[in-house]
Coordinates of C-alpha atoms in Angstrom, one line a residue:
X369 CA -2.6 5.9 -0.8
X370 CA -1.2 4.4 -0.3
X371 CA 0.2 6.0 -0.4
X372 CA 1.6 6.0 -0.2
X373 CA -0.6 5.6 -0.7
X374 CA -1.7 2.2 -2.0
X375 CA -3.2 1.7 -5.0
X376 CA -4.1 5.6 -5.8
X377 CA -6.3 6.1 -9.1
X378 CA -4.5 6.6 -12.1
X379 CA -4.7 10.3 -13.3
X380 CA -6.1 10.7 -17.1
X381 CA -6.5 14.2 -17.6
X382 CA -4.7 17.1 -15.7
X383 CA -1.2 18.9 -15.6
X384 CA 0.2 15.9 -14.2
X385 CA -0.5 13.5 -16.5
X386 CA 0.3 15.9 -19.1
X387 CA 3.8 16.5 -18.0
X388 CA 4.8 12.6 -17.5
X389 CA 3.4 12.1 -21.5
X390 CA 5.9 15.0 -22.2
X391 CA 8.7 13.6 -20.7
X392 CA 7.8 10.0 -22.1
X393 CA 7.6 11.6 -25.4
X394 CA 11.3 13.2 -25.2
X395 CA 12.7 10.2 -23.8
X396 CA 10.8 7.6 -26.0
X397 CA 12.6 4.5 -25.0
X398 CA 13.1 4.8 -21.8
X399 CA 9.3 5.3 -21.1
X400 CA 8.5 2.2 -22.8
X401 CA 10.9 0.0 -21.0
X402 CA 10.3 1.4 -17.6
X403 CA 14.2 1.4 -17.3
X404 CA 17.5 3.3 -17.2
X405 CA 20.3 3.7 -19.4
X406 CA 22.7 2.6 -16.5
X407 CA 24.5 0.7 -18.9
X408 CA 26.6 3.8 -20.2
X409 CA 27.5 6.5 -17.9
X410 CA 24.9 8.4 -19.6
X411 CA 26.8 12.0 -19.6
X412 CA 26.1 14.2 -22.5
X413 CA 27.7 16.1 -25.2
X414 CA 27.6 19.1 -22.0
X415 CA 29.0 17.0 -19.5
X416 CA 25.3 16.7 -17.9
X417 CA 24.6 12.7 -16.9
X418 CA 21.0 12.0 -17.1
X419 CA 19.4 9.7 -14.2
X420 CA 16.4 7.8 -15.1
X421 CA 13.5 8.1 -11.8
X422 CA 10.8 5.3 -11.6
X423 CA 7.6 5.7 -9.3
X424 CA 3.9 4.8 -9.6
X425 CA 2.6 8.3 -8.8
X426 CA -0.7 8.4 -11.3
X427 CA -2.3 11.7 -9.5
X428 CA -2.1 14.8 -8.1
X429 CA -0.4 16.3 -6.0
X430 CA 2.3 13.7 -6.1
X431 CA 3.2 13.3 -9.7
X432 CA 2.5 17.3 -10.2
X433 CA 5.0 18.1 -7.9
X434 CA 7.8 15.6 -8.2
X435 CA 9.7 16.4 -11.1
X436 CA 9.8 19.9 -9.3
X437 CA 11.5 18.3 -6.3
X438 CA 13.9 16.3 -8.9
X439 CA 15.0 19.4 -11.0
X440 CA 15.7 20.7 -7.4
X441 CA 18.0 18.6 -6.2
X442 CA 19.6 17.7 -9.9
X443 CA 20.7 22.0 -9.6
X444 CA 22.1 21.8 -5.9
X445 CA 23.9 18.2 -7.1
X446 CA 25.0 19.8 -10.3
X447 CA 25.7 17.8 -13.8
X448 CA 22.6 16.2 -13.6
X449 CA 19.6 16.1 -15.0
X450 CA 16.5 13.6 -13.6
X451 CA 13.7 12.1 -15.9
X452 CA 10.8 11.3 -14.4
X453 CA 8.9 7.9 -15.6
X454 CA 5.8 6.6 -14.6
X455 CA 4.0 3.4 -13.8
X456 CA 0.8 1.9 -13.2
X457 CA 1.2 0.6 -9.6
X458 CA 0.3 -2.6 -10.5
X459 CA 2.7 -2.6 -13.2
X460 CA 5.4 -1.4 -11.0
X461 CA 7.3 -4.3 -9.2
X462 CA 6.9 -6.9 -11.9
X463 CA 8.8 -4.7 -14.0
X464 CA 11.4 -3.5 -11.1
X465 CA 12.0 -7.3 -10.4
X466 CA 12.3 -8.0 -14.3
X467 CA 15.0 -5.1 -14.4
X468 CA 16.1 -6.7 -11.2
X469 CA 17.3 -9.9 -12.9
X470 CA 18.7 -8.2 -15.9
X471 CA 21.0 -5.9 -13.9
X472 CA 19.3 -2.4 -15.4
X473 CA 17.1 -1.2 -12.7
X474 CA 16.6 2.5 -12.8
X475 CA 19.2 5.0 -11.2
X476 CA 16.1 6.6 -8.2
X477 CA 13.5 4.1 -7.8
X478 CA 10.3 5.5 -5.4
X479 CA 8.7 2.0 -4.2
X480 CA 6.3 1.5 -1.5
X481 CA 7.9 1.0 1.8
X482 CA 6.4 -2.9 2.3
X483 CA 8.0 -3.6 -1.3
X484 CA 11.7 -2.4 -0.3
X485 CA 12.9 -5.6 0.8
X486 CA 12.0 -7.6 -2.0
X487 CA 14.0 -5.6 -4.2
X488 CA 16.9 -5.3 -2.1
X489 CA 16.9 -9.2 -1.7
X490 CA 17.4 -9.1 -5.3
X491 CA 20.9 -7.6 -5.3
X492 CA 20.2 -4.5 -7.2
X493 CA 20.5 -1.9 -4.9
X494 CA 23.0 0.8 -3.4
X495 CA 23.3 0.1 -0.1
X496 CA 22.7 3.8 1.6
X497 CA 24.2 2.8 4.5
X498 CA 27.4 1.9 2.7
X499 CA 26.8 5.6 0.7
X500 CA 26.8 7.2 4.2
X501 CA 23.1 8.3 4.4
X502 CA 22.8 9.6 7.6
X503 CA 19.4 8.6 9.4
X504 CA 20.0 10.9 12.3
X505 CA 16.5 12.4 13.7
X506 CA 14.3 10.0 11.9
X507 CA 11.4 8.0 13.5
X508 CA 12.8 4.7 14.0
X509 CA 9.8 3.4 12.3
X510 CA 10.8 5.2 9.4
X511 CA 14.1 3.9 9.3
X512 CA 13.0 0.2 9.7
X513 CA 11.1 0.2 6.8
X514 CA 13.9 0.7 4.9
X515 CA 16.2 -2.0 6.0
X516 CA 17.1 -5.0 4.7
X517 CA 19.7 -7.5 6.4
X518 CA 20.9 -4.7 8.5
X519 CA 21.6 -2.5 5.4
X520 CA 19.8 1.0 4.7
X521 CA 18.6 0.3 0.7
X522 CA 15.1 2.5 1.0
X523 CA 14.2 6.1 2.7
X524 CA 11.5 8.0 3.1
X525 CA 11.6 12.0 2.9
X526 CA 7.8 12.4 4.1
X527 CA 5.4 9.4 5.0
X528 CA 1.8 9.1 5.2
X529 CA -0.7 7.2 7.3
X530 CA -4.5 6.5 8.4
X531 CA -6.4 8.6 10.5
X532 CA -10.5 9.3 11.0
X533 CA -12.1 12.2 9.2
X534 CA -15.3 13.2 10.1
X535 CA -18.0 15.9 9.0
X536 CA -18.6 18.8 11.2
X537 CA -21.5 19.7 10.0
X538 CA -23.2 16.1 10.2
X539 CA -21.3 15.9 13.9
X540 CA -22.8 19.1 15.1
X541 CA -26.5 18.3 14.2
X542 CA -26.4 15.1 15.8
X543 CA -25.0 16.2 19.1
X544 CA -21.7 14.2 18.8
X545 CA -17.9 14.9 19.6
X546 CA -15.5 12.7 17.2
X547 CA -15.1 9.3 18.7
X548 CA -12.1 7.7 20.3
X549 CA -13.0 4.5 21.3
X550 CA -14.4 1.3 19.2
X551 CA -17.8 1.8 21.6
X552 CA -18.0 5.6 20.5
X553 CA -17.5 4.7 16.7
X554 CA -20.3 2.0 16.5
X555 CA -22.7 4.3 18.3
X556 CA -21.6 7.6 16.0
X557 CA -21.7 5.3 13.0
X558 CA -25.1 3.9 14.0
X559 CA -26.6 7.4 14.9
X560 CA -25.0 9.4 11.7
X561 CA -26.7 6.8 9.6
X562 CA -30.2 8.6 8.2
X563 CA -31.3 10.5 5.5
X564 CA -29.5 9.0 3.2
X565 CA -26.6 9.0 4.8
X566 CA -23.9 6.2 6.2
X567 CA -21.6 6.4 9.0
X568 CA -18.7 5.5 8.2
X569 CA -16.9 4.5 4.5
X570 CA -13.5 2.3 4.4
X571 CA -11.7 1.1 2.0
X572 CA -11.9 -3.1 1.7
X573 CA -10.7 -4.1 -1.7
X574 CA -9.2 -7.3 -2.0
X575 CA -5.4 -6.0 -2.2
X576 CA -2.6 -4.2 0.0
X577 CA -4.9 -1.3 0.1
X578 CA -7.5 -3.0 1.7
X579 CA -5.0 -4.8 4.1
X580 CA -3.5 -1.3 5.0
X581 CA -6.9 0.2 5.8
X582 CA -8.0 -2.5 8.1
X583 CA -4.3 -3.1 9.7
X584 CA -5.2 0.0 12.2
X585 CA -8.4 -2.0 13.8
X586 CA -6.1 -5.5 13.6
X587 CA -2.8 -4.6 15.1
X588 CA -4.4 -2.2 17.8
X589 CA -6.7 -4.9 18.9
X590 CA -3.1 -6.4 19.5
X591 CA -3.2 -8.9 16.7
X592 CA 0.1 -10.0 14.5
X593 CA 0.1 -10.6 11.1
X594 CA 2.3 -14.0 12.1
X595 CA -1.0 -15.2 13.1
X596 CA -4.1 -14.0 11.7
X597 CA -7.4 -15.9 13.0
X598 CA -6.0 -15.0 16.6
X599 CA -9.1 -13.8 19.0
X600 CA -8.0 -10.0 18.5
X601 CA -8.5 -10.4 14.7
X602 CA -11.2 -11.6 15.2
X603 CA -12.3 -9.1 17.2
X604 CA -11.6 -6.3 14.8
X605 CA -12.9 -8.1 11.5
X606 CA -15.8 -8.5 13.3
X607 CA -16.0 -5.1 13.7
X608 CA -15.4 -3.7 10.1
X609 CA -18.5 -6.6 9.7
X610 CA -20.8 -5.1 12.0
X611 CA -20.7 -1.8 10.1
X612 CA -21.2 -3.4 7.0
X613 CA -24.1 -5.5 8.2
X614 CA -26.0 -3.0 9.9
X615 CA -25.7 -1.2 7.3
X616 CA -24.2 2.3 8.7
X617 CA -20.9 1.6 6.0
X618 CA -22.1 0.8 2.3
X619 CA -21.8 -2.7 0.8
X620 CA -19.7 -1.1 -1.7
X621 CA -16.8 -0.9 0.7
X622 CA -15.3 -4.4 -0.7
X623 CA -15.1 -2.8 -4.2
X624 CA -14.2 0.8 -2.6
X625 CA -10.5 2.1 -3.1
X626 CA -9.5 5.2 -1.5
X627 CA -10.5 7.6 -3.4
X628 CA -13.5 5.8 -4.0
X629 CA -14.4 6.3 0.0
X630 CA -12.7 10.1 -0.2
X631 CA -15.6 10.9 -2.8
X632 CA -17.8 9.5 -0.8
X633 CA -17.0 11.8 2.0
X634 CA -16.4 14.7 0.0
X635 CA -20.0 14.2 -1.5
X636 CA -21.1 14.7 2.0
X637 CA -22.8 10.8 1.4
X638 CA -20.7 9.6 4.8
X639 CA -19.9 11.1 8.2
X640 CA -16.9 9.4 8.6
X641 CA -14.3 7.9 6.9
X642 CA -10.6 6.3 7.3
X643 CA -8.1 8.0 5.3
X644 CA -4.8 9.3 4.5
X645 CA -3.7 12.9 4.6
X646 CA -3.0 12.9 1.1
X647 CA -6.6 13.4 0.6
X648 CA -6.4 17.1 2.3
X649 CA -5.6 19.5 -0.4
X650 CA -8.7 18.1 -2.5
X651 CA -11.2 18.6 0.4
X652 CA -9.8 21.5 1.7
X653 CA -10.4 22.6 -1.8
X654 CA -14.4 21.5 -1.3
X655 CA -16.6 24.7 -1.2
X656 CA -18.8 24.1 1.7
X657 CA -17.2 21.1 3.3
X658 CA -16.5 21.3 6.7
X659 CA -14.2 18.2 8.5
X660 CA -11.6 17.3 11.1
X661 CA -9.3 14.4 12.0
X662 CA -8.9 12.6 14.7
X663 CA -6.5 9.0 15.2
X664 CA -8.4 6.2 15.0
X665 CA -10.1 4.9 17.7
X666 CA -9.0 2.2 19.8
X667 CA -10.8 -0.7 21.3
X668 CA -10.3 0.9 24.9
X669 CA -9.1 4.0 26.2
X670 CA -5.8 2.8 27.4
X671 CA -4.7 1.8 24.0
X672 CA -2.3 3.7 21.3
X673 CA -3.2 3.2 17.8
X674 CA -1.2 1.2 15.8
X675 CA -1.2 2.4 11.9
X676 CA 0.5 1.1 9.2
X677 CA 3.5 3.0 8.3
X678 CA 2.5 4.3 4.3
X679 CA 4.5 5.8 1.7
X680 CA 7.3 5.8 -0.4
X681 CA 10.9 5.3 0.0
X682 CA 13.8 5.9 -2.3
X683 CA 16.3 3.7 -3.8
X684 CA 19.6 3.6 -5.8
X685 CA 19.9 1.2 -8.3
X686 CA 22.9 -0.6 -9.0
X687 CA 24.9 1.0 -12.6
X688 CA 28.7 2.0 -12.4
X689 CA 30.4 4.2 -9.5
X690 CA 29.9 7.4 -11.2
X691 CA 26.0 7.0 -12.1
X692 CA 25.8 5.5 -8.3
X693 CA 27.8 8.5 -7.2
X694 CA 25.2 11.2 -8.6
X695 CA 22.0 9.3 -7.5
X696 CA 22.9 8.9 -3.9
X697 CA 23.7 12.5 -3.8
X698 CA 20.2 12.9 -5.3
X699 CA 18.8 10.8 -2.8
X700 CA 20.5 12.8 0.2
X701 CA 19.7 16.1 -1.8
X702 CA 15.7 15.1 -1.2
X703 CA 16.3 13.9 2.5
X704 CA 17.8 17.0 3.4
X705 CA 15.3 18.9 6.5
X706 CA 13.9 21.5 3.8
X707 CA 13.5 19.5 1.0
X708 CA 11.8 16.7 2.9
X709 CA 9.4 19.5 4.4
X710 CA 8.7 20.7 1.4
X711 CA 8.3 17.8 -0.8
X712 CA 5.7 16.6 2.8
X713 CA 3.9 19.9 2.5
X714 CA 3.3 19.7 -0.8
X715 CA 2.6 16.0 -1.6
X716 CA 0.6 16.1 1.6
X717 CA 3.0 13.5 4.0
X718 CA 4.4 14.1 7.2
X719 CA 8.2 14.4 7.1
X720 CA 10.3 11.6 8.3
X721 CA 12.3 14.2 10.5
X722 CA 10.9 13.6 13.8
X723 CA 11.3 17.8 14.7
X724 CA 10.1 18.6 11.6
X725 CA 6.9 16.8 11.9
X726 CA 6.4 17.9 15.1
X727 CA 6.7 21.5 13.7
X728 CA 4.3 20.3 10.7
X729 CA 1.6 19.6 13.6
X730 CA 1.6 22.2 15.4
X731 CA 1.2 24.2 12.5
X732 CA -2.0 22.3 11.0
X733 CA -4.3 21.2 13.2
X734 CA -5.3 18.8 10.4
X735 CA -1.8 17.3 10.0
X736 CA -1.7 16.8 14.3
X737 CA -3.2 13.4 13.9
X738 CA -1.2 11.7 11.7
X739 CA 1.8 13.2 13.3
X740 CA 0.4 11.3 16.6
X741 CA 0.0 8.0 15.1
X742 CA 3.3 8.2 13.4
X743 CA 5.3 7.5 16.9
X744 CA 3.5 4.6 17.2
X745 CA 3.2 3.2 13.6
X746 CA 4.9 0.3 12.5
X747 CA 6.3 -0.8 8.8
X748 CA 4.1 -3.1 7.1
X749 CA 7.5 -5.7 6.8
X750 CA 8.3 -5.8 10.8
X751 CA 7.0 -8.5 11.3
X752 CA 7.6 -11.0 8.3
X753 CA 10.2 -9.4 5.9
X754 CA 9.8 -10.2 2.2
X755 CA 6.7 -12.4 3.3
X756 CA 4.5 -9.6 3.7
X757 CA 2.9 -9.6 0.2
X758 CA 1.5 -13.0 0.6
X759 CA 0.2 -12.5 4.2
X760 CA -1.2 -8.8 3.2
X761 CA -3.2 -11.0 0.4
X762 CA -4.9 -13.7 2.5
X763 CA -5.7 -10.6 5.3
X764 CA -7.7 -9.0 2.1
X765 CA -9.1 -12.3 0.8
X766 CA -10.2 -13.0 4.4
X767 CA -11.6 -9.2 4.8
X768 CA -13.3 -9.7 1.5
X769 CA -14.8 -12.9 2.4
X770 CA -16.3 -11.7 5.9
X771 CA -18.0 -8.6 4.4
X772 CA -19.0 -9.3 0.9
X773 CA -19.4 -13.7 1.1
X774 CA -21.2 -14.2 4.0
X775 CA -18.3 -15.9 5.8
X776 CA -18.0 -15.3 9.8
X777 CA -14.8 -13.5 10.5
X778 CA -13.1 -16.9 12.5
X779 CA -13.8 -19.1 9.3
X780 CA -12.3 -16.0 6.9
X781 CA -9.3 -16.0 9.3
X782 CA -8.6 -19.5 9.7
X783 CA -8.5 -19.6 5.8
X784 CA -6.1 -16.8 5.2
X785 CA -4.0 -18.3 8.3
X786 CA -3.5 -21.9 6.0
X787 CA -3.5 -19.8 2.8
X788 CA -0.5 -17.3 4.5
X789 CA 1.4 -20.5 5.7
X790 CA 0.5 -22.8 2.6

């Protein structure tokens, strides 16, 4: 998801969606700017200040359970009161960056972690460093994504990441254990494909969420995003290419989001499939469907899988000292150890607190796996910084290009190299 999830469908019917047209309807103005009233100090007539949240969660169970969460932490803060806006994810960043340069972001923003930077390079956050946000007992990876010019402006209470799920049922009747190796996942992929029936599903759609689906195969084959038609990309778009060209993962992968490949699964149509744990509460809610999780397999058995670090992290925007004041307390309000849990249980993350997710996994045998790749998962801006977004969109130009134009993978990887350094 991207989310986390990256690009997550919109919702257009549900409780969620309901709620977010309720609170746009009571705050009017502020829905249809997309910003805050940070200009005033925004206290009312009972001494309560509203803040003005901003985040693109369009589906359940993220954007049914965050105004919860918000109302939460508004109580234990006190004198506050949290509105809840929405935004198309695409809409998102061109309207923070737009808010950016007028000097009215919102109060709480929720961005995705590789997007952090670029609005802290704007000027327009709190510094939660500065605030004294305490980072104590986080994964460092967590932390990272977050900074900006050795400056805390983004944290996440729960983050998600990629693992493999796989169909028991379909596992079983072939004779097969999950796979952990690239050898074992072509041969599952090529055996689970009969009847009707593919292998494995992925998402490949020519944007970040495609890039963050395929960045598990690319970085563990020990590839950098500094140079992208290296031998070990290579390696692993070749192998996303294989399954598409033998025909054990669908054609459709290139126009496949992820919920596109979790309905897939969830149809029972794949054995596999590489997803987030965001998509548990829906299958777990699947009469009849039986499936596990396992990391993603490596190219040998030596290696650690190397996920992208997904998810959301929260920001203060810049207003006046006392508007400032009341968010950060917000901010550290949903950091705290039992929010954080139970905003991760319920939006189905991980938490951020190392103990806690270790906790979370020993609890849910689901959940174990993405705890696992977490230690080892690294923040989609490590590497490049605010240049990530134009490197993540020649890697999914090239992936595109490989699976659905014909291209070999060194020809779509030289081109996204001279695109990413054009």
């Amino acid at each position: 998801m991207i989310s986390g999830a990256p690009g997550r469908r919109p919702a257009t019917t549900g409780v969620g969606a309901l709620a977010v047209a309720s609170a746009c309807l009571l705050v009017l103005t502020a829905c249809g700017s997309g910003g805050s009233s940070s200009s005033s100090s925004g206290a009312g007539s009972g001494g309560v200040l509203t803040l003005n949240e901003t985040d693109y969660y369009g589906s359940a169970p993220q954007n049914t359970q965050i105004q919860g969460v918000l109302d939460e932490c508004a109580t234990q803060v006190g004198g506050v009161k949290v509105v809840h806006h929405e935004l198309p994810r695409e809409q998102l960043m061109p309207k923070l960056l737009q808010q950016a340069s007028s000097k009215s972001l919102p109060d709480l923003l929720l961005v995705d972690n590789p997007d952090l930077q670029q609005v802290a390079s704007t000027g327009g956050l709190v510094s939660l460093s500065a605030a004294g946000l305490s980072t104590d007992g986080l994964f460092p990876s967590i932390v990272s994504a977050g900074a900006y010019q050795g400056q805390i402006y983004g944290i996440a209470p729960g983050v998600n990441g990629l693992a493999l799920y796989y169909n028991k049922d379909l596992f079983a009747a072939a004779g097969l254990t999950p796979p952990t190796t690239w050898d074992e996942l072509t041969a599952d992929a090529q055996k689970l494909t009969a009847g009707g029936k593919q292998g494995i599903a992925f998402s490949a759609v020519g944007n970040e969420e495609g890039s963050f689906q395929f960045e598990p195969f690319f970085w563990t084959a020990g590839a950098d995003l500094k140079t992208l038609n290296s031998p070990q990309a290579v390696q692993a778009l070749t192998l996303w290419k294989t399954f598409v060209d033998k025909g054990w993962a669908s054609k459709s992968v290139v126009n496949w989001t992820q919920a596109d490949v979790d309905q897939q699964f969830a149809a029972g149509n794949v054995a596999m499939m590489v997803n987030g744990p965001w998509q548990l509460p829906g299958l777990n809610a699947k009469t009849g469907l039986h499936f596990g999780t396992v990391p993603i397999p490596v190219p040998s058995a030596s290696a650690k899988p190397v996920t992208p670090l997904g998810g959301e992290v929260w920001a203060v925007g810049h207003s006046n000292a006392g508007r400032e004041a009341k968010a950060v307390a917000v901010v550290k309000c949903l950091m705290s150890p039992d929010r954080a849990s139970e905003w991760s249980k319920d939006a189905g993350y991980i938490p951020s607190n190392q103990a806690a997710a270790a906790q979370l996994g020993a609890s849910d045998p689901q959940l174990q796996a993405f705890v696992t790749e977490i230690a080892t998962a690294q923040a989609r801006t490590a590497e490049l910084g605010t240049a990530y977004p134009k490197v993540s969109t020649a890697l999914s130009t090239a992936i595109q290009a490989a699976l659905a134009g014909g291209t070999s993978p060194q020809d779509a990887l030289n081109q996204a190299q001279s695109q990413a350094g054009s």
